[in-house]
mmCIF file of C-alpha atoms and ligand atoms in Angstrom:
data_model
loop_
_atom_site.group_PDB
_atom_site.id
_atom_site.type_symbol
_atom_site.label_atom_id
_atom_site.label_comp_id
_atom_site.label_asym_id
_atom_site.label_seq_id
_atom_site.Cartn_x
_atom_site.Cartn_y
_atom_site.Cartn_z
ATOM 1 C CA MET L 8 119.762 68.790 54.596
ATOM 2 C CA ASN L 9 116.027 68.334 53.480
ATOM 3 C CA LYS L 10 112.743 68.299 55.392
ATOM 4 C CA THR L 11 112.666 64.581 55.741
ATOM 5 C CA GLU L 12 116.355 64.335 56.438
ATOM 6 C CA ILE L 13 116.167 66.675 59.310
ATOM 7 C CA LEU L 14 113.056 64.963 60.840
ATOM 8 C CA CYS L 15 115.092 61.496 60.621
ATOM 9 C CA GLN L 16 118.095 62.848 62.731
ATOM 10 C CA VAL L 17 115.787 64.534 65.059
ATOM 11 C CA ARG L 18 113.804 61.289 65.671
ATOM 12 C CA ASP L 19 117.319 59.424 66.084
ATOM 13 C CA PHE L 20 118.384 61.795 68.456
ATOM 14 C CA VAL L 21 115.282 61.626 70.528
ATOM 15 C CA LYS L 22 114.798 57.560 70.330
ATOM 16 C CA SER L 23 118.260 57.662 72.295
ATOM 17 C CA HIS L 24 117.170 60.589 74.533
ATOM 18 C CA HIS L 25 114.730 58.822 75.934
ATOM 19 C CA ALA L 26 115.595 55.270 76.094
ATOM 20 C CA HIS L 27 115.827 54.775 79.387
ATOM 21 C CA ASP L 28 112.631 56.544 80.774
ATOM 22 C CA TYR L 29 109.875 54.746 82.590
ATOM 23 C CA SER L 30 107.660 57.619 83.563
ATOM 24 C CA GLY L 31 105.294 57.844 80.813
ATOM 25 C CA HIS L 32 107.855 60.369 79.055
ATOM 26 C CA ASP L 33 109.412 57.241 76.749
ATOM 27 C CA PHE L 34 109.759 57.494 73.115
ATOM 28 C CA GLU L 35 106.449 55.914 72.365
ATOM 29 C CA HIS L 36 104.811 59.026 74.472
ATOM 30 C CA VAL L 37 106.662 61.552 71.762
ATOM 31 C CA LYS L 38 105.432 58.799 68.836
ATOM 32 C CA ARG L 39 102.134 59.079 69.763
ATOM 33 C CA VAL L 40 102.344 63.014 70.588
ATOM 34 C CA VAL L 41 103.899 63.672 66.822
ATOM 35 C CA HIS L 42 101.097 61.254 65.540
ATOM 36 C CA LEU L 43 98.552 63.186 66.936
ATOM 37 C CA ALA L 44 100.077 66.608 65.846
ATOM 38 C CA ASP L 45 99.660 65.191 62.339
ATOM 39 C CA LYS L 46 96.244 64.454 62.835
ATOM 40 C CA ILE L 47 95.320 67.901 64.158
ATOM 41 C CA LEU L 48 97.612 69.590 61.593
ATOM 42 C CA ALA L 49 95.435 68.028 58.935
ATOM 43 C CA ASP L 50 92.703 70.567 60.003
ATOM 44 C CA GLU L 51 94.840 73.636 60.475
ATOM 45 C CA PRO L 52 96.344 74.626 56.819
ATOM 46 C CA LEU L 53 97.318 77.903 58.329
ATOM 47 C CA ALA L 54 100.044 75.948 60.858
ATOM 48 C CA ASP L 55 103.700 75.778 59.795
ATOM 49 C CA ALA L 56 103.780 71.801 59.627
ATOM 50 C CA LEU L 57 107.730 71.642 60.109
ATOM 51 C CA VAL L 58 107.785 73.461 63.043
ATOM 52 C CA VAL L 59 104.819 71.529 64.795
ATOM 53 C CA GLU L 60 106.458 68.232 63.731
ATOM 54 C CA LEU L 61 110.114 69.279 65.034
ATOM 55 C CA ALA L 62 108.378 70.735 68.027
ATOM 56 C CA ALA L 63 106.341 67.503 68.744
ATOM 57 C CA TRP L 64 109.657 65.469 68.536
ATOM 58 C CA LEU L 65 111.607 67.618 70.786
ATOM 59 C CA HIS L 66 108.793 68.556 73.101
ATOM 60 C CA ASP L 67 110.009 67.004 76.143
ATOM 61 C CA VAL L 68 114.054 66.635 75.836
ATOM 62 C CA ASP L 69 114.544 69.803 77.852
ATOM 63 C CA ASP L 70 111.547 69.011 80.557
ATOM 64 C CA TYR L 71 112.607 70.353 83.859
ATOM 65 C CA LYS L 72 111.082 66.937 85.607
ATOM 66 C CA GLN L 73 113.294 64.989 83.553
ATOM 67 C CA ASN L 74 116.551 66.784 83.723
ATOM 68 C CA ASN L 75 116.874 68.134 87.264
ATOM 69 C CA GLY L 76 117.219 71.712 86.209
ATOM 70 C CA GLU L 77 117.500 73.448 82.812
ATOM 71 C CA THR L 78 118.940 72.185 79.324
ATOM 72 C CA ASN L 79 119.025 73.183 75.817
ATOM 73 C CA ASN L 80 119.345 69.929 73.880
ATOM 74 C CA ALA L 81 116.376 71.236 71.588
ATOM 75 C CA GLU L 82 118.400 74.304 70.724
ATOM 76 C CA ARG L 83 121.828 72.376 70.642
ATOM 77 C CA LEU L 84 120.353 70.055 67.732
ATOM 78 C CA LEU L 85 118.615 72.382 65.371
ATOM 79 C CA ILE L 86 121.341 74.734 65.150
ATOM 80 C CA GLN L 87 123.352 71.475 64.590
ATOM 81 C CA LEU L 88 121.255 70.511 61.670
ATOM 82 C CA ASN L 89 121.341 74.139 60.426
ATOM 83 C CA VAL L 90 117.691 74.741 60.638
ATOM 84 C CA SER L 91 117.019 78.368 60.167
ATOM 85 C CA ASP L 92 117.020 80.918 62.878
ATOM 86 C CA GLU L 93 113.239 81.804 62.153
ATOM 87 C CA ILE L 94 112.341 77.760 62.424
ATOM 88 C CA VAL L 95 114.385 77.389 65.703
ATOM 89 C CA LYS L 96 112.627 80.271 67.459
ATOM 90 C CA ALA L 97 109.222 79.320 66.587
ATOM 91 C CA VAL L 98 109.852 75.620 67.729
ATOM 92 C CA LEU L 99 111.118 76.694 71.282
ATOM 93 C CA LEU L 100 108.659 79.557 71.397
ATOM 94 C CA ALA L 101 106.061 76.238 71.317
ATOM 95 C CA ILE L 102 107.882 73.804 73.455
ATOM 96 C CA ASP L 103 108.603 76.478 76.176
ATOM 97 C CA SER L 104 104.918 77.252 76.261
ATOM 98 C CA ILE L 105 103.093 74.228 76.794
ATOM 99 C CA GLY L 106 104.244 72.724 80.078
ATOM 100 C CA PHE L 107 101.069 72.643 82.482
ATOM 101 C CA SER L 108 103.326 73.910 85.531
ATOM 102 C CA LYS L 109 102.999 77.075 83.438
ATOM 103 C CA THR L 110 99.745 77.246 81.759
ATOM 104 C CA GLY L 111 98.011 75.909 84.479
ATOM 105 C CA TYR L 112 94.544 76.068 84.160
ATOM 106 C CA ASN L 113 94.128 79.164 81.668
ATOM 107 C CA PRO L 114 96.510 78.299 79.047
ATOM 108 C CA GLN L 115 97.560 81.286 76.687
ATOM 109 C CA LEU L 116 99.266 79.768 73.952
ATOM 110 C CA PRO L 117 101.659 82.248 71.542
ATOM 111 C CA SER L 118 101.202 80.571 68.276
ATOM 112 C CA LEU L 119 98.937 78.260 66.166
ATOM 113 C CA GLU L 120 101.836 76.031 66.625
ATOM 114 C CA ALA L 121 101.927 75.945 70.109
ATOM 115 C CA LYS L 122 98.308 75.477 70.457
ATOM 116 C CA ILE L 123 98.478 72.479 68.200
ATOM 117 C CA LEU L 124 101.683 70.998 70.039
ATOM 118 C CA TYR L 125 99.625 71.911 73.277
ATOM 119 C CA ASP L 126 96.840 69.447 72.392
ATOM 120 C CA ALA L 127 98.758 66.814 70.978
ATOM 121 C CA ASP L 128 100.958 66.558 74.102
ATOM 122 C CA LYS L 129 97.767 66.542 76.670
ATOM 123 C CA LEU L 130 95.714 64.477 74.445
ATOM 124 C CA ASP L 131 98.316 61.758 75.220
ATOM 125 C CA ALA L 132 97.992 62.708 78.823
ATOM 126 C CA ILE L 133 94.227 61.631 78.929
ATOM 127 C CA GLY L 134 92.204 58.592 77.608
ATOM 128 C CA ALA L 135 93.498 55.267 77.863
ATOM 129 C CA SER L 136 97.589 56.088 77.171
ATOM 130 C CA GLY L 137 96.628 58.875 79.772
ATOM 131 C CA ILE L 138 95.459 56.550 82.622
ATOM 132 C CA ALA L 139 98.335 54.074 81.925
ATOM 133 C CA ARG L 140 100.799 56.744 81.818
ATOM 134 C CA THR L 141 99.502 58.441 85.243
ATOM 135 C CA PHE L 142 100.153 55.051 87.143
ATOM 136 C CA ALA L 143 103.433 54.279 85.276
ATOM 137 C CA TYR L 144 104.579 57.987 86.734
ATOM 138 C CA GLY L 145 103.235 57.408 89.936
ATOM 139 C CA GLY L 146 105.249 54.188 90.357
ATOM 140 C CA ASN L 147 108.606 55.787 88.911
ATOM 141 C CA LYS L 148 108.443 58.467 91.519
ATOM 142 C CA CYS L 149 107.571 55.684 94.460
ATOM 143 C CA ARG L 150 104.002 57.296 94.913
ATOM 144 C CA PRO L 151 100.819 55.293 95.963
ATOM 145 C CA LEU L 152 98.326 54.335 93.670
ATOM 146 C CA PHE L 153 95.665 55.150 95.904
ATOM 147 C CA LEU L 154 94.660 56.336 99.510
ATOM 148 C CA PRO L 155 90.981 56.918 99.792
ATOM 149 C CA GLU L 156 91.472 58.719 103.190
ATOM 150 C CA VAL L 157 93.534 61.401 101.300
ATOM 151 C CA LEU L 158 90.963 63.791 99.414
ATOM 152 C CA PRO L 159 92.095 65.970 96.568
ATOM 153 C CA PRO L 160 93.005 69.698 97.344
ATOM 154 C CA ALA L 161 89.857 71.847 97.725
ATOM 155 C CA THR L 162 91.333 74.422 95.628
ATOM 156 C CA LEU L 163 93.705 74.358 92.598
ATOM 157 C CA ASP L 164 97.039 75.778 93.358
ATOM 158 C CA LEU L 165 99.639 75.628 90.460
ATOM 159 C CA GLU L 166 102.264 76.066 92.845
ATOM 160 C CA ALA L 167 101.493 73.323 94.931
ATOM 161 C CA TYR L 168 101.355 71.210 91.598
ATOM 162 C CA ARG L 169 104.675 72.162 90.532
ATOM 163 C CA GLN L 170 106.094 71.683 93.959
ATOM 164 C CA ASN L 171 104.392 67.966 93.817
ATOM 165 C CA ALA L 172 105.207 67.008 90.733
ATOM 166 C CA LEU L 173 108.885 67.284 91.365
ATOM 167 C CA THR L 174 109.046 65.787 95.364
ATOM 168 C CA GLY L 175 105.344 65.144 96.152
ATOM 169 C CA THR L 176 103.843 62.347 97.665
ATOM 170 C CA ASN L 177 100.253 62.705 96.355
ATOM 171 C CA HIS L 178 98.432 59.443 95.680
ATOM 172 C CA SER L 179 97.817 58.861 91.530
ATOM 173 C CA ILE L 180 94.350 59.513 91.742
ATOM 174 C CA ILE L 181 94.737 63.076 92.719
ATOM 175 C CA HIS L 182 96.305 64.091 89.455
ATOM 176 C CA PHE L 183 92.942 62.939 87.603
ATOM 177 C CA PHE L 184 91.277 65.748 89.887
ATOM 178 C CA GLU L 185 93.782 68.397 89.585
ATOM 179 C CA LYS L 186 94.945 68.216 86.105
ATOM 180 C CA LEU L 187 93.665 65.428 83.747
ATOM 181 C CA LEU L 188 90.127 65.870 84.222
ATOM 182 C CA ARG L 189 90.361 69.506 83.059
ATOM 183 C CA LEU L 190 92.463 69.150 80.324
ATOM 184 C CA ALA L 191 89.437 68.546 77.830
ATOM 185 C CA ALA L 192 88.105 71.875 78.477
ATOM 186 C CA LEU L 193 91.188 73.231 77.802
ATOM 187 C CA MET L 194 92.053 72.183 74.293
ATOM 188 C CA GLN L 195 92.920 74.390 71.923
ATOM 189 C CA THR L 196 92.037 73.521 68.624
ATOM 190 C CA LYS L 197 88.861 71.646 67.006
ATOM 191 C CA THR L 198 90.197 68.911 66.305
ATOM 192 C CA GLY L 199 91.993 68.665 69.706
ATOM 193 C CA GLN L 200 88.190 69.260 71.829
ATOM 194 C CA GLN L 201 86.534 66.199 69.403
ATOM 195 C CA LEU L 202 89.393 64.234 70.347
ATOM 196 C CA ALA L 203 89.430 64.907 73.996
ATOM 197 C CA ARG L 204 85.610 64.339 74.474
ATOM 198 C CA GLU L 205 85.611 60.661 73.947
ATOM 199 C CA ARG L 206 89.095 60.428 75.973
ATOM 200 C CA GLN L 207 87.518 62.596 78.745
ATOM 201 C CA GLN L 208 84.488 59.868 79.170
ATOM 202 C CA LEU L 209 86.537 57.407 79.127
ATOM 203 C CA MET L 210 88.427 58.472 81.910
ATOM 204 C CA ILE L 211 84.983 59.295 84.013
ATOM 205 C CA THR L 212 83.946 55.822 83.016
ATOM 206 C CA PHE L 213 87.273 54.137 84.316
ATOM 207 C CA LEU L 214 87.278 56.224 87.475
ATOM 208 C CA GLU L 215 83.569 55.354 88.030
ATOM 209 C CA ASN L 216 84.444 51.583 88.253
ATOM 210 C CA PHE L 217 87.476 51.974 90.398
ATOM 211 C CA PHE L 218 85.482 53.597 92.773
ATOM 212 C CA CYS L 219 82.666 51.431 92.561
ATOM 213 C CA GLU L 220 84.770 48.143 92.982
ATOM 214 C CA GLN L 221 85.840 50.015 96.615
ATOM 215 C CA ASP L 222 82.175 50.778 97.341
ATOM 216 C CA LEU L 223 83.598 53.953 97.658
ATOM 217 C CA SER L 224 80.357 56.205 96.819
ATOM 218 C CA GLU L 225 81.955 59.463 98.748
ATOM 219 C CA TRP L 226 84.521 59.697 95.866
ATOM 220 C CA THR L 227 82.006 58.924 93.082
ATOM 221 C CA LYS L 228 80.025 61.534 94.266
ATOM 222 C CA LEU L 229 83.178 63.807 94.236
ATOM 223 C CA LEU L 230 83.832 62.869 90.597
ATOM 224 C CA HIS L 231 80.469 63.734 89.618
ATOM 225 C CA GLU L 232 79.932 66.830 91.526
ATOM 226 C CA ASN L 233 83.272 68.323 89.613
ATOM 227 C CA PHE L 234 83.067 66.805 86.253
HETATM 228 P P1 ADP D 301 102.805 68.516 80.992
HETATM 229 O O1 ADP D 301 103.712 67.790 79.622
HETATM 230 O O2 ADP D 301 101.580 68.672 80.860
HETATM 231 O O3 ADP D 301 103.357 69.577 81.404
HETATM 232 P P2 ADP D 301 103.586 66.554 83.006
HETATM 233 O O4 ADP D 301 104.949 66.096 81.998
HETATM 234 O O5 ADP D 301 103.669 67.015 84.705
HETATM 235 O O6 ADP D 301 102.673 67.268 81.882
HETATM 236 O O7 ADP D 301 102.892 64.857 82.927
HETATM 237 C C1 ADP D 301 102.469 64.518 81.817
HETATM 238 C C2 ADP D 301 102.327 63.255 82.278
HETATM 239 O O8 ADP D 301 102.921 62.144 83.183
HETATM 240 C C3 ADP D 301 100.630 63.074 83.523
HETATM 241 O O9 ADP D 301 99.723 63.374 81.968
HETATM 242 C C4 ADP D 301 100.706 61.995 83.887
HETATM 243 O O10 ADP D 301 100.272 61.060 83.047
HETATM 244 C C5 ADP D 301 101.910 61.781 84.321
HETATM 245 N N1 ADP D 301 102.273 62.833 85.506
HETATM 246 C C6 ADP D 301 102.769 64.092 85.783
HETATM 247 N N2 ADP D 301 102.775 64.373 86.786
HETATM 248 C C7 ADP D 301 102.070 63.367 87.699
HETATM 249 C C8 ADP D 301 101.524 63.151 89.118
HETATM 250 N N3 ADP D 301 101.667 64.066 90.096
HETATM 251 N N4 ADP D 301 100.903 62.000 89.420
HETATM 252 C C9 ADP D 301 100.882 61.109 88.470
HETATM 253 N N5 ADP D 301 101.067 61.242 87.255
HETATM 254 C C10 ADP D 301 101.635 62.492 86.815
HETATM 255 NI NI1 NI D 302 104.983 65.236 76.769
#
């Protein structure tokens, strides 16, 4: 099987895997991540494009939040498609390293391919797509959109973040403060940094308007003090 055929089979698998996702981790999210990864790849000639593209397609098929535990869908599929051991290893290394609950606020990515995948996935978590996905995720988990009396935690705690991702009840605006507004500063590639800048500004403008519409000057103050 050549590269195009492998990518085609992987795409078909991923499409059916994400078919019933309404948490913002649907097939369209994966397509946007692949598209962003391709954009970043254009400026990273040293990266292995096949590893990045396979990892981008497969990056959410074993996600702990969707799967209620560990699975190895990506590995099984790649082996079934006779992808070489070396590429399988590099793809899994990238996928396994990018989850925010692992990398937290100080990402240490193990390869250039992982850095590209990290930026592509995190770019789709911010900006207009990110805003839409955040409220979709909150609704899907039956969480309140916003409770003005519940402020974000004063200190960042990754374990609390991980717990909340699975079973928490935080309102969705908190997610901007604990994660989304912090991602622009964590981008790993030049292209990622450039693309993140505009998306960061858009989220800040959105939140300014959101708080202003409700005359919540204490929330605007909190936003400006931190970002
Ligand atoms: P990552 O891929 O960075 O590990 P997740 O899969 O946890 O991140 O989250 C991806 C996207 O899902 C987030 O950027 C956000 O849009 C949404 N999301 C995840 N957790 C929450 C949350 N607690 N509240 C609202 N949205 C969330
Ligand atoms: Ni993702």
